[in-house]
Each structure stands twice: as C-alpha cells, then as structure tokens.
Amino acid sequence: QIPDVKLARHPDISGRVLSGRGAVELWSGHLDEAASLLDAAVAAATASGRPEPADCVAYLALAEAWRGRLRRAAELADRATAALDASGRSKRPGHSPHTAALIARAWVHLERNELREARRCVKQADTALGRTPDELIAAAAYLVAARGAQAEGRASVAAQVITRARSGRPIP
C-alpha cells in the first residue's frame, strides 16, 4: 500500500517487511509460511542491491532446521555467519555469530546425533544470549538443550532445562 514513489526511494522496505512477517510466522509455528516469507525477503534484499541480510538468513536456517531440511539449514547457517563476518559485525567486541544460526546449526547436529557439536553450539548461543538477550531464540536454545539431554539419556537434566526455560533463568 506504500506509494511507488516512496518505494523507489526505499527499495529495501519490501525485504524488511517480508523479513518481519517471516519472523512472526516462525515464532507462531507456521514454518512453511515463515520459510516462504523469509526466502522472499532474502530475494528482495539482494534484488535491491543490498547484501544478503544475515539475520533473515539465520531465521530461515532455523525454520528449515525445524522443518527437517537439515542440509539446507546447515548451508543457510553458514551463509548467515559468513554474511556477519563480511559485514564486520561479528568481529566487534561482544558480538558473535547470530544466535539463530547457532541454534539452527545445533538442531542440525542434534538431528544427526552429533551431540558434542550440538552442545558446543548451544554453549556458544548461551554466551551470545548473555550479551544480547532474545527470549524467543532462548526458547529455541532450551528446546535444543533439552532434546540433547534426552538424546544422551539424561531425562532429569532435560526436565531441569525445561523447568529453567519456564522460569526464564539462563540457559545451562
């Protein structure tokens, strides 16, 4: 509904709107719609001449991991991290690769029964969340941590992680 004149001055706005809608759909549990919108947001951003938006690609990686598309999720998590490295954001003190990409990568490792690697990614995400809290990404991290504990046969630890998630305490 934005007039064409204004859109011409801000060609990146379509990508930003699609990215925001995709994030809302992701957290609403509508994974197919989220992936579609986030894919469109990445395409819109690159079509407008902007670099690939790392945050959007990271959320897309998470959506794809939850949809069971592990190979694509891993590729997208790598692309998000590379985009952050290229922008220099991840090189600043206190900034690490996007936590959504870390959680997507952890989910992929977990589904492949690569438990040590999954645990490493969750620990990195925990550190990143300590610097820049995000309740929704933290919830995803709790889910991965609980599933990892369950896969290792530590049901009591999985229950503790879920309890901490409900109380809003830091990720173990």
XYZ file of N, CA, C and O in Angstrom:
688
model
N 0.805 -1.197 0.000
C 0.000 0.000 0.000
C 0.851 1.266 0.000
O 0.299 2.355 -0.059
N 2.169 1.105 0.064
C 3.051 2.269 0.036
C 3.142 2.771 -1.402
O 3.311 1.974 -2.327
N 3.022 4.078 -1.602
C 3.099 4.625 -2.961
C 4.428 4.258 -3.627
O 5.474 4.177 -2.976
N 4.380 4.052 -4.950
C 5.559 3.653 -5.714
C 6.711 4.640 -5.567
O 7.872 4.247 -5.566
N 6.392 5.925 -5.437
C 7.429 6.945 -5.304
C 8.255 6.693 -4.034
O 9.482 6.764 -4.054
N 7.563 6.383 -2.944
C 8.270 6.122 -1.696
C 9.027 4.799 -1.763
O 10.134 4.681 -1.235
N 8.439 3.796 -2.385
C 9.131 2.517 -2.532
C 10.416 2.677 -3.340
O 11.423 2.031 -3.040
N 10.380 3.532 -4.350
C 11.563 3.757 -5.169
C 12.693 4.376 -4.346
O 13.863 4.087 -4.579
N 12.338 5.218 -3.381
C 13.357 5.843 -2.529
C 13.893 4.870 -1.479
O 14.977 5.064 -0.965
N 13.111 3.854 -1.143
C 13.497 2.878 -0.118
C 13.261 1.461 -0.640
O 12.355 0.765 -0.187
N 14.088 1.007 -1.584
C 13.847 -0.303 -2.193
C 13.991 -1.466 -1.206
O 13.479 -2.551 -1.458
N 14.639 -1.227 -0.089
C 14.840 -2.305 0.886
C 13.633 -2.550 1.780
O 13.587 -3.541 2.508
N 12.631 -1.688 1.709
C 11.498 -1.804 2.633
C 10.711 -3.097 2.419
O 10.265 -3.717 3.383
N 10.565 -3.538 1.187
C 9.820 -4.779 0.928
C 10.484 -5.958 1.622
O 9.821 -6.786 2.246
N 11.802 -6.038 1.514
C 12.540 -7.118 2.176
C 12.398 -7.073 3.684
O 12.250 -8.106 4.337
N 12.417 -5.863 4.226
C 12.285 -5.730 5.680
C 10.896 -6.148 6.159
O 10.760 -6.796 7.188
N 9.875 -5.780 5.414
C 8.512 -6.162 5.783
C 8.355 -7.681 5.695
O 7.816 -8.316 6.603
N 8.850 -8.259 4.611
C 8.776 -9.716 4.453
C 9.551 -10.428 5.556
O 9.099 -11.444 6.095
N 10.704 -9.895 5.909
C 11.516 -10.493 6.969
C 10.778 -10.455 8.309
O 10.747 -11.448 9.046
N 10.174 -9.328 8.620
C 9.415 -9.208 9.862
C 8.229 -10.153 9.905
O 7.983 -10.818 10.915
N 7.514 -10.229 8.782
C 6.380 -11.162 8.712
C 6.862 -12.598 8.850
O 6.225 -13.423 9.518
N 8.002 -12.912 8.222
C 8.563 -14.261 8.315
C 8.936 -14.622 9.734
O 8.678 -15.747 10.195
N 9.513 -13.672 10.462
C 9.877 -13.921 11.858
C 8.628 -14.174 12.708
O 8.613 -15.080 13.552
N 7.583 -13.404 12.471
C 6.327 -13.605 13.213
C 5.756 -14.987 12.913
O 5.327 -15.709 13.832
N 5.768 -15.395 11.666
C 5.252 -16.721 11.300
C 6.109 -17.828 11.910
O 5.589 -18.854 12.355
N 7.423 -17.614 11.954
C 8.319 -18.609 12.560
C 7.959 -18.832 14.016
O 7.783 -19.964 14.462
N 7.816 -17.741 14.751
C 7.533 -17.864 16.179
C 6.090 -18.245 16.459
O 5.764 -18.643 17.557
N 5.243 -18.153 15.439
C 3.863 -18.614 15.586
C 3.745 -20.097 15.269
O 2.675 -20.678 15.414
N 4.840 -20.687 14.796
C 4.837 -22.107 14.481
C 4.396 -22.439 13.077
O 4.225 -23.603 12.734
N 4.230 -21.439 12.241
C 3.832 -21.648 10.852
C 5.101 -21.725 9.999
O 5.469 -20.773 9.317
N 5.759 -22.865 10.049
C 7.100 -22.998 9.494
C 7.143 -22.864 7.975
O 8.067 -22.244 7.435
N 6.169 -23.444 7.275
C 6.173 -23.343 5.810
C 5.989 -21.896 5.360
O 6.700 -21.418 4.472
N 5.054 -21.204 5.987
C 4.816 -19.797 5.652
C 6.036 -18.953 6.014
O 6.432 -18.057 5.259
N 6.641 -19.236 7.155
C 7.831 -18.497 7.575
C 8.956 -18.672 6.563
O 9.592 -17.692 6.145
N 9.198 -19.912 6.162
C 10.274 -20.170 5.199
C 10.010 -19.460 3.877
O 10.923 -18.869 3.283
N 8.776 -19.487 3.433
C 8.419 -18.820 2.179
C 8.653 -17.311 2.263
O 9.245 -16.705 1.357
N 8.202 -16.698 3.356
C 8.368 -15.253 3.529
C 9.837 -14.871 3.690
O 10.297 -13.863 3.129
N 10.579 -15.651 4.454
C 11.992 -15.345 4.674
C 12.796 -15.526 3.388
O 13.702 -14.735 3.104
N 12.456 -16.552 2.611
C 13.086 -16.722 1.292
C 12.820 -15.497 0.420
O 13.727 -14.978 -0.239
N 11.581 -15.036 0.408
C 11.209 -13.864 -0.385
C 11.931 -12.615 0.117
O 12.330 -11.755 -0.681
N 12.117 -12.509 1.429
C 12.820 -11.355 1.998
C 14.282 -11.328 1.556
O 14.810 -10.265 1.213
N 14.922 -12.485 1.551
C 16.315 -12.561 1.103
C 16.401 -12.178 -0.370
O 17.268 -11.399 -0.777
N 15.471 -12.707 -1.169
C 15.456 -12.381 -2.602
C 15.216 -10.890 -2.818
O 15.866 -10.269 -3.669
N 14.295 -10.298 -2.067
C 14.002 -8.867 -2.216
C 15.205 -8.020 -1.834
O 15.497 -7.012 -2.487
N 15.899 -8.418 -0.786
C 17.068 -7.651 -0.346
C 18.172 -7.697 -1.401
O 18.746 -6.660 -1.739
N 18.444 -8.868 -1.910
C 19.501 -8.971 -2.914
C 19.095 -8.302 -4.224
O 19.939 -7.724 -4.902
N 17.807 -8.344 -4.569
C 17.331 -7.672 -5.787
C 17.464 -6.161 -5.671
O 17.637 -5.476 -6.677
N 17.390 -5.641 -4.445
C 17.506 -4.191 -4.262
C 18.966 -3.746 -4.189
O 19.242 -2.569 -3.988
N 19.883 -4.714 -4.339
C 21.297 -4.355 -4.343
C 21.955 -4.403 -2.982
O 23.145 -4.118 -2.864
N 21.207 -4.758 -1.976
C 21.781 -4.861 -0.623
C 22.444 -6.221 -0.458
O 22.080 -7.182 -1.124
N 23.380 -6.325 0.483
C 23.943 -7.643 0.779
C 22.881 -8.534 1.421
O 21.878 -8.046 1.949
N 23.118 -9.804 1.366
C 22.177 -10.755 1.953
C 22.020 -10.453 3.445
O 23.009 -10.365 4.160
N 20.789 -10.273 3.931
C 20.583 -9.918 5.346
C 20.831 -11.128 6.251
O 20.078 -12.096 6.243
N 21.894 -11.053 7.039
C 22.325 -12.189 7.861
C 21.242 -12.625 8.841
O 21.022 -13.831 9.026
N 20.566 -11.682 9.476
C 19.543 -12.044 10.455
C 18.412 -12.827 9.794
O 17.941 -13.825 10.332
N 17.999 -12.383 8.630
C 16.926 -13.041 7.901
C 17.346 -14.454 7.488
O 16.585 -15.415 7.620
N 18.572 -14.584 6.996
C 19.083 -15.894 6.587
C 19.186 -16.818 7.804
O 18.889 -18.007 7.711
N 19.568 -16.270 8.951
C 19.673 -17.079 10.169
C 18.300 -17.593 10.606
O 18.159 -18.760 10.985
N 17.286 -16.732 10.559
C 15.932 -17.189 10.890
C 15.447 -18.230 9.891
O 14.775 -19.192 10.254
N 15.791 -18.042 8.626
C 15.431 -19.029 7.607
C 16.114 -20.360 7.907
O 15.503 -21.422 7.764
N 17.363 -20.322 8.347
C 18.074 -21.554 8.727
C 17.339 -22.269 9.858
O 17.180 -23.493 9.833
N 16.872 -21.502 10.828
C 16.141 -22.095 11.949
C 14.823 -22.706 11.474
O 14.472 -23.830 11.871
N 14.119 -22.014 10.613
C 12.863 -22.547 10.074
C 13.115 -23.846 9.317
O 12.376 -24.827 9.466
N 14.157 -23.863 8.507
C 14.464 -25.061 7.731
C 14.889 -26.218 8.627
O 14.532 -27.372 8.375
N 15.624 -25.926 9.682
C 16.010 -26.985 10.627
C 14.769 -27.597 11.259
O 14.640 -28.825 11.343
N 13.835 -26.754 11.680
C 12.612 -27.249 12.308
C 11.722 -27.977 11.320
O 10.930 -28.820 11.718
N 11.857 -27.659 10.041
C 11.084 -28.360 9.015
C 11.745 -29.684 8.621
O 11.213 -30.418 7.805
N 12.931 -29.965 9.178
C 13.625 -31.211 8.874
C 14.500 -31.137 7.640
O 15.032 -32.144 7.192
N 14.679 -29.959 7.109
C 15.519 -29.773 5.919
C 16.933 -29.432 6.388
O 17.382 -28.302 6.315
N 17.609 -30.455 6.892
C 18.871 -30.279 7.606
C 20.002 -29.762 6.720
O 20.767 -28.894 7.151
N 20.126 -30.299 5.516
C 21.211 -29.854 4.636
C 21.058 -28.368 4.315
O 22.013 -27.599 4.380
N 19.851 -27.952 3.997
C 19.616 -26.535 3.680
C 19.804 -25.670 4.926
O 20.356 -24.570 4.842
N 19.364 -26.152 6.076
C 19.539 -25.397 7.319
C 21.018 -25.163 7.610
O 21.420 -24.048 7.982
N 21.839 -26.197 7.429
C 23.275 -26.052 7.667
C 23.894 -25.057 6.695
O 24.701 -24.200 7.085
N 23.481 -25.135 5.422
C 24.003 -24.207 4.425
C 23.613 -22.770 4.762
O 24.437 -21.849 4.699
N 22.371 -22.562 5.158
C 21.898 -21.212 5.497
C 22.581 -20.681 6.748
O 22.919 -19.492 6.814
N 22.798 -21.538 7.740
C 23.504 -21.100 8.959
C 24.924 -20.654 8.604
O 25.403 -19.636 9.119
N 25.572 -21.386 7.708
C 26.911 -20.992 7.265
C 26.871 -19.669 6.509
O 27.736 -18.812 6.694
N 25.862 -19.498 5.651
C 25.722 -18.234 4.907
C 25.477 -17.058 5.846
O 26.026 -15.966 5.648
N 24.645 -17.266 6.866
C 24.372 -16.180 7.827
C 25.638 -15.785 8.560
O 25.929 -14.593 8.723
N 26.403 -16.778 8.983
C 27.656 -16.497 9.692
C 28.641 -15.792 8.767
O 29.296 -14.830 9.170
N 28.734 -16.243 7.512
C 29.631 -15.607 6.547
C 29.207 -14.161 6.281
O 30.057 -13.269 6.159
N 27.897 -13.924 6.193
C 27.407 -12.557 5.975
C 27.758 -11.662 7.151
O 28.119 -10.497 6.971
N 27.671 -12.201 8.365
C 28.058 -11.423 9.540
C 29.552 -11.120 9.517
O 29.978 -10.017 9.821
N 30.349 -12.120 9.140
C 31.799 -11.911 9.061
C 32.137 -10.852 8.014
O 32.983 -9.998 8.238
N 31.460 -10.914 6.862
C 31.714 -9.958 5.778
C 31.349 -8.534 6.187
O 32.005 -7.578 5.792
N 30.289 -8.417 6.997
C 29.864 -7.076 7.412
C 30.723 -6.525 8.533
O 30.661 -5.348 8.841
N 31.512 -7.395 9.159
C 32.353 -6.957 10.273
C 31.641 -6.942 11.603
O 32.244 -6.723 12.635
N 30.323 -7.204 11.613
C 29.570 -7.165 12.865
C 30.066 -8.197 13.852
O 30.134 -7.939 15.034
N 30.402 -9.402 13.376
C 30.796 -10.454 14.299
C 32.207 -10.253 14.825
O 32.632 -10.941 15.728
N 32.963 -9.293 14.247
C 34.334 -9.047 14.696
C 34.403 -7.998 15.799
O 35.439 -7.808 16.406
N 33.316 -7.291 16.008
C 33.292 -6.293 17.071
C 33.289 -6.986 18.420
O 32.717 -8.060 18.573
N 33.907 -6.390 19.429
C 33.871 -6.991 20.756
C 32.444 -7.168 21.244
O 31.600 -6.299 21.060
N 32.157 -8.314 21.840
C 30.831 -8.569 22.388
C 29.815 -9.016 21.356
O 28.647 -9.156 21.673
N 30.246 -9.250 20.120
C 29.307 -9.681 19.082
C 29.792 -11.006 18.518
O 30.939 -11.150 18.151
N 28.929 -11.991 18.468
C 29.281 -13.293 17.926
C 28.306 -13.637 16.816
O 27.345 -12.898 16.583
N 28.525 -14.752 16.128
C 27.582 -15.108 15.065
C 26.146 -15.129 15.585
O 25.892 -15.430 16.748
N 25.243 -14.827 14.720
C 23.831 -14.708 15.088
C 23.355 -15.950 15.822
O 23.590 -17.074 15.380
N 22.694 -15.759 16.929
C 22.269 -16.891 17.754
C 21.266 -17.793 17.056
O 21.267 -18.998 17.283
N 20.442 -17.249 16.183
C 19.511 -18.110 15.443
C 20.281 -19.080 14.556
O 19.912 -20.250 14.430
N 21.381 -18.622 13.950
C 22.214 -19.505 13.130
C 22.866 -20.571 13.992
O 22.955 -21.741 13.600
N 23.313 -20.188 15.172
C 23.913 -21.165 16.087
C 22.900 -22.226 16.510
O 23.218 -23.420 16.554
N 21.700 -21.799 16.800
C 20.667 -22.751 17.222
C 20.259 -23.637 16.058
O 20.041 -24.845 16.225
N 20.176 -23.084 14.858
C 19.875 -23.908 13.679
C 20.962 -24.961 13.495
O 20.669 -26.137 13.254
N 22.203 -24.529 13.622
C 23.316 -25.470 13.480
C 23.265 -26.522 14.589
O 23.497 -27.713 14.332
N 22.946 -26.124 15.808
C 22.826 -27.079 16.915
C 21.729 -28.096 16.634
O 21.892 -29.298 16.895
N 20.603 -27.615 16.096
C 19.488 -28.516 15.777
C 19.923 -29.546 14.733
O 19.612 -30.730 14.850
N 20.649 -29.083 13.717
C 21.140 -29.992 12.672
C 22.042 -31.049 13.289
O 21.894 -32.249 13.025
N 22.977 -30.620 14.126
C 23.873 -31.579 14.783
C 23.090 -32.567 15.642
O 23.386 -33.769 15.637
N 22.108 -32.063 16.348
C 21.306 -32.923 17.211
C 20.559 -33.977 16.390
O 20.563 -35.161 16.730
N 19.958 -33.563 15.295
C 19.217 -34.497 14.440
C 20.135 -35.530 13.798
O 19.701 -36.634 13.480
N 21.393 -35.167 13.615
C 22.373 -36.100 13.037
C 23.083 -36.913 14.116
O 24.042 -37.617 13.822
N 22.636 -36.762 15.345
C 23.209 -37.453 16.506
C 24.668 -37.063 16.749
O 25.457 -37.852 17.240
N 24.998 -35.833 16.413
C 26.322 -35.268 16.680
C 26.192 -34.424 17.952
O 26.167 -33.198 17.913
N 26.078 -35.132 19.071
C 25.697 -34.489 20.328
C 26.758 -33.526 20.849
O 26.413 -32.470 21.393
N 28.020 -33.854 20.697
C 29.076 -32.960 21.183
C 29.040 -31.634 20.440
O 29.134 -30.566 21.048
N 28.862 -31.703 19.115
C 28.805 -30.477 18.311
C 27.555 -29.668 18.646
O 27.606 -28.435 18.710
N 26.443 -30.365 18.866
C 25.206 -29.665 19.243
C 25.402 -28.924 20.561
O 25.014 -27.761 20.697
N 26.021 -29.600 21.522
C 26.268 -28.982 22.836
C 27.169 -27.760 22.692
O 26.942 -26.721 23.320
N 28.191 -27.848 21.827
C 29.100 -26.720 21.610
C 28.346 -25.517 21.050
O 28.537 -24.383 21.508
N 27.466 -25.763 20.097
C 26.683 -24.668 19.510
C 25.746 -24.035 20.535
O 25.587 -22.812 20.570
N 25.138 -24.860 21.387
C 24.246 -24.326 22.420
C 25.042 -23.472 23.410
O 24.581 -22.408 23.830
N 26.252 -23.908 23.751
C 27.090 -23.105 24.660
C 27.461 -21.772 24.029
O 27.449 -20.732 24.702
N 27.783 -21.778 22.736
C 28.078 -20.515 22.048
C 26.846 -19.614 22.027
O 26.952 -18.399 22.221
N 25.690 -20.207 21.794
C 24.444 -19.429 21.795
C 24.176 -18.857 23.176
O 23.722 -17.715 23.305
N 24.465 -19.646 24.213
C 24.288 -19.174 25.591
C 25.138 -17.933 25.832
O 24.670 -16.946 26.406
N 26.373 -17.978 25.374
C 27.267 -16.823 25.528
C 26.713 -15.615 24.778
O 26.678 -14.504 25.310
N 26.272 -15.838 23.539
C 25.716 -14.740 22.741
C 24.451 -14.183 23.381
O 24.243 -12.968 23.411
N 23.612 -15.061 23.914
C 22.374 -14.601 24.560
C 22.668 -13.846 25.848
O 21.882 -12.984 26.250
N 23.785 -14.138 26.480
C 24.186 -13.380 27.666
C 24.506 -11.935 27.328
O 24.281 -11.026 28.122
N 25.025 -11.717 26.113
C 25.358 -10.357 25.675
C 24.158 -9.634 25.091
O 23.981 -8.439 25.301
N 23.362 -10.353 24.313
C 22.181 -9.757 23.685
C 21.000 -10.710 23.858
O 20.766 -11.560 23.004
N 20.280 -10.580 24.970
C 19.165 -11.496 25.256
C 18.069 -11.427 24.196
O 17.795 -10.373 23.635
N 17.493 -12.569 23.927
C 16.387 -12.698 22.988
C 15.552 -13.870 23.488
O 15.978 -15.018 23.385
N 14.389 -13.575 24.027
C 13.575 -14.616 24.662
C 13.163 -15.720 23.696
O 13.107 -16.882 24.063
N 12.870 -15.366 22.462
C 12.420 -16.368 21.509
C 13.559 -17.290 21.093
O 13.383 -18.506 21.017
N 14.731 -16.736 20.831
C 15.884 -17.567 20.496
C 16.285 -18.393 21.711
O 16.671 -19.558 21.591
N 16.172 -17.809 22.903
C 16.478 -18.563 24.126
C 15.544 -19.766 24.259
O 15.979 -20.855 24.642
N 14.278 -19.590 23.910
C 13.334 -20.715 23.972
C 13.765 -21.821 23.014
O 13.710 -23.011 23.353
N 14.212 -21.443 21.819
C 14.709 -22.435 20.863
C 15.956 -23.123 21.404
O 16.123 -24.343 21.258
N 16.817 -22.363 22.062
C 18.031 -22.941 22.646
C 17.679 -23.931 23.753
O 18.293 -25.002 23.859
N 16.704 -23.582 24.573
C 16.251 -24.513 25.611
C 15.743 -25.809 25.001
O 16.005 -26.894 25.502
N 14.993 -25.685 23.926
C 14.452 -26.873 23.264
C 15.580 -27.780 22.779
O 15.548 -28.995 22.989
N 16.588 -27.188 22.153
C 17.727 -27.977 21.674
C 18.476 -28.593 22.857
O 18.844 -29.772 22.822
N 18.697 -27.804 23.907
C 19.413 -28.327 25.076
C 18.645 -29.472 25.725
O 19.237 -30.492 26.104
N 17.337 -29.337 25.840
C 16.529 -30.394 26.455
C 16.528 -31.652 25.588
O 16.678 -32.765 26.106
N 16.386 -31.481 24.279
C 16.413 -32.647 23.380
C 17.778 -33.314 23.393
O 17.890 -34.537 23.302
N 18.826 -32.517 23.499
C 20.177 -33.079 23.573
C 20.367 -33.899 24.837
O 20.926 -35.001 24.798
N 19.890 -33.370 25.953
C 19.989 -34.113 27.217
C 19.185 -35.406 27.136
O 19.629 -36.465 27.594
N 18.027 -35.334 26.531
C 17.196 -36.529 26.364
C 17.904 -37.546 25.477
O 17.903 -38.744 25.769
N 18.531 -37.097 24.389
C 19.244 -37.999 23.482
C 20.431 -38.669 24.174
O 20.802 -39.790 23.822
N 21.002 -37.987 25.151
C 22.123 -38.548 25.912
C 21.656 -39.433 27.053
O 22.462 -39.944 27.807
N 20.336 -39.600 27.180
C 19.797 -40.443 28.238
C 19.756 -39.763 29.593
O 19.707 -40.437 30.627
N 19.757 -38.458 29.609
C 19.732 -37.700 30.867
C 18.376 -37.005 30.997
O 18.269 -35.793 30.887
N 17.366 -37.806 31.269
C 15.993 -37.294 31.349
C 15.832 -36.257 32.451
O 15.108 -35.272 32.285
N 16.501 -36.448 33.581
C 16.363 -35.488 34.685
C 16.951 -34.131 34.296
O 16.407 -33.095 34.663
N 18.050 -34.131 33.548
C 18.639 -32.873 33.084
C 17.692 -32.194 32.094
O 17.495 -30.982 32.152
N 17.091 -32.991 31.204
C 16.125 -32.432 30.251
C 14.967 -31.771 30.994
O 14.541 -30.670 30.636
N 14.485 -32.420 32.045
C 13.396 -31.843 32.846
C 13.843 -30.546 33.521
O 13.074 -29.584 33.597
N 15.090 -30.509 34.004
C 15.610 -29.288 34.633
C 15.704 -28.138 33.628
O 15.389 -27.000 33.964
N 16.140 -28.461 32.414
C 16.240 -27.433 31.370
C 14.859 -26.856 31.080
O 14.685 -25.636 30.980
N 13.869 -27.723 30.978
C 12.505 -27.262 30.710
C 11.998 -26.410 31.865
O 11.372 -25.366 31.658
N 12.291 -26.816 33.090
C 11.885 -26.029 34.260
C 12.529 -24.648 34.234
O 11.877 -23.643 34.482
N 13.831 -24.612 33.915
C 14.525 -23.317 33.835
C 13.946 -22.458 32.709
O 13.852 -21.238 32.850
N 13.598 -23.095 31.603
C 13.021 -22.344 30.487
C 11.713 -21.679 30.906
O 11.457 -20.536 30.547
N 10.933 -22.397 31.650
C 9.653 -21.841 32.096
C 9.827 -20.702 33.088
O 9.014 -19.800 33.161
N 10.914 -20.749 33.860
C 11.130 -19.713 34.859
C 11.937 -18.539 34.316
O 12.124 -17.542 35.007
N 12.441 -18.660 33.102
C 13.181 -17.565 32.488
C 14.603 -17.445 32.968
O 15.235 -16.426 32.792
N 15.155 -18.505 33.530
C 16.550 -18.474 34.000
C 17.497 -18.699 32.836
O 17.101 -19.152 31.777
N 18.794 -18.409 33.047
C 19.774 -18.557 31.963
C 19.863 -19.988 31.457
O 19.622 -20.941 32.177
N 20.271 -20.112 30.200
C 20.455 -21.426 29.571
C 21.619 -22.128 30.239
O 22.640 -21.515 30.503
N 21.496 -23.415 30.536
C 22.620 -24.132 31.159
C 23.798 -24.275 30.208
O 23.614 -24.328 29.009
